Amino acid sequence: MRRFLPWIIGAVVIFVIYSWVKGINNTAVTLNQNVEQSWGDVQTAYQRRNDLIGNLVNTVKGAADFEKSTLTAVIEARSKATAVKIDPANITPEQLAEFNKAQSGVSSSLSRLLVTVEAYPELKANQNFLKLQDELASTENQILTARTRFNEAVKPYNSHIKTFPNSLFAGLFGFKEKAYFNAVEGADKPVEVKF
């Protein structure tokens, strides 16, 4: 029996180390999946906004002799925003900044559109327009919620892979730190609308 004791102790130590490393990896995989799901929710919220913008622009076009440059700005901003693609498995701060910049262009041009519409009383009374305006406001709230939940999903993932000793194995397994959503530059200032 004594002859097998070192082998038994060695097997137990190997099993404990294996279980511990497996736990680190599996937890990181689960947390990474949460981040990717949250990113999908962010994209869904932005897609909803982009879909509504087309309807809003067409409603405004049909109901008012509208300033063409404002509509063009909204359409172009929407086009730029939908062109930015991010792989949720490899989100970098630079990619997130580019995504934020494109989406802030949409927000800015939408603000201009909605403020400019104030000059058209018949449009403000149009039920379709009012419904779309409410939908956009609701969508902006959904976007805020999705971004907040994304950041909430990123935090435990980043904490898990950056704490010692997990950090020793996270890199070996290919887990990298994820970027957070931050406010776009100038978000602390009110939107300036020019006619």
PDB file of C-alpha atoms in Angstrom, residues 22 24 36 66 80 90 104-105 114-115 148 168 177 184 193:
ATOM      1  CA  LYS A  22     -11.242  23.654 -15.772  1.00  0.00           C
ATOM      2  CA  ILE A  24     -11.374  28.934 -14.442  1.00  0.00           C
ATOM      3  CA  GLU A  36     -21.856  38.158 -26.335  1.00  0.00           C
ATOM      4  CA  PHE A  66     -38.982  69.528 -45.464  1.00  0.00           C
ATOM      5  CA  LYS A  80     -22.794  54.821 -41.485  1.00  0.00           C
ATOM      6  CA  ASN A  90     -13.003  40.435 -29.927  1.00  0.00           C
ATOM      7  CA  SER A 104     -23.842  59.290 -31.895  1.00  0.00           C
ATOM      8  CA  GLY A 105     -24.061  60.651 -35.447  1.00  0.00           C
ATOM      9  CA  LEU A 114     -37.167  66.158 -34.362  1.00  0.00           C
ATOM     10  CA  VAL A 115     -36.449  69.761 -33.343  1.00  0.00           C
ATOM     11  CA  THR A 148     -25.960  49.320 -19.382  1.00  0.00           C
ATOM     12  CA  LEU A 168      -2.248  33.237 -15.567  1.00  0.00           C
ATOM     13  CA  GLU A 177     -10.272  41.932 -21.682  1.00  0.00           C
ATOM     14  CA  VAL A 184     -19.127  59.586 -26.573  1.00  0.00           C
ATOM     15  CA  VAL A 193     -29.313  72.267 -33.168  1.00  0.00           C
TER      16      VAL A 193
END
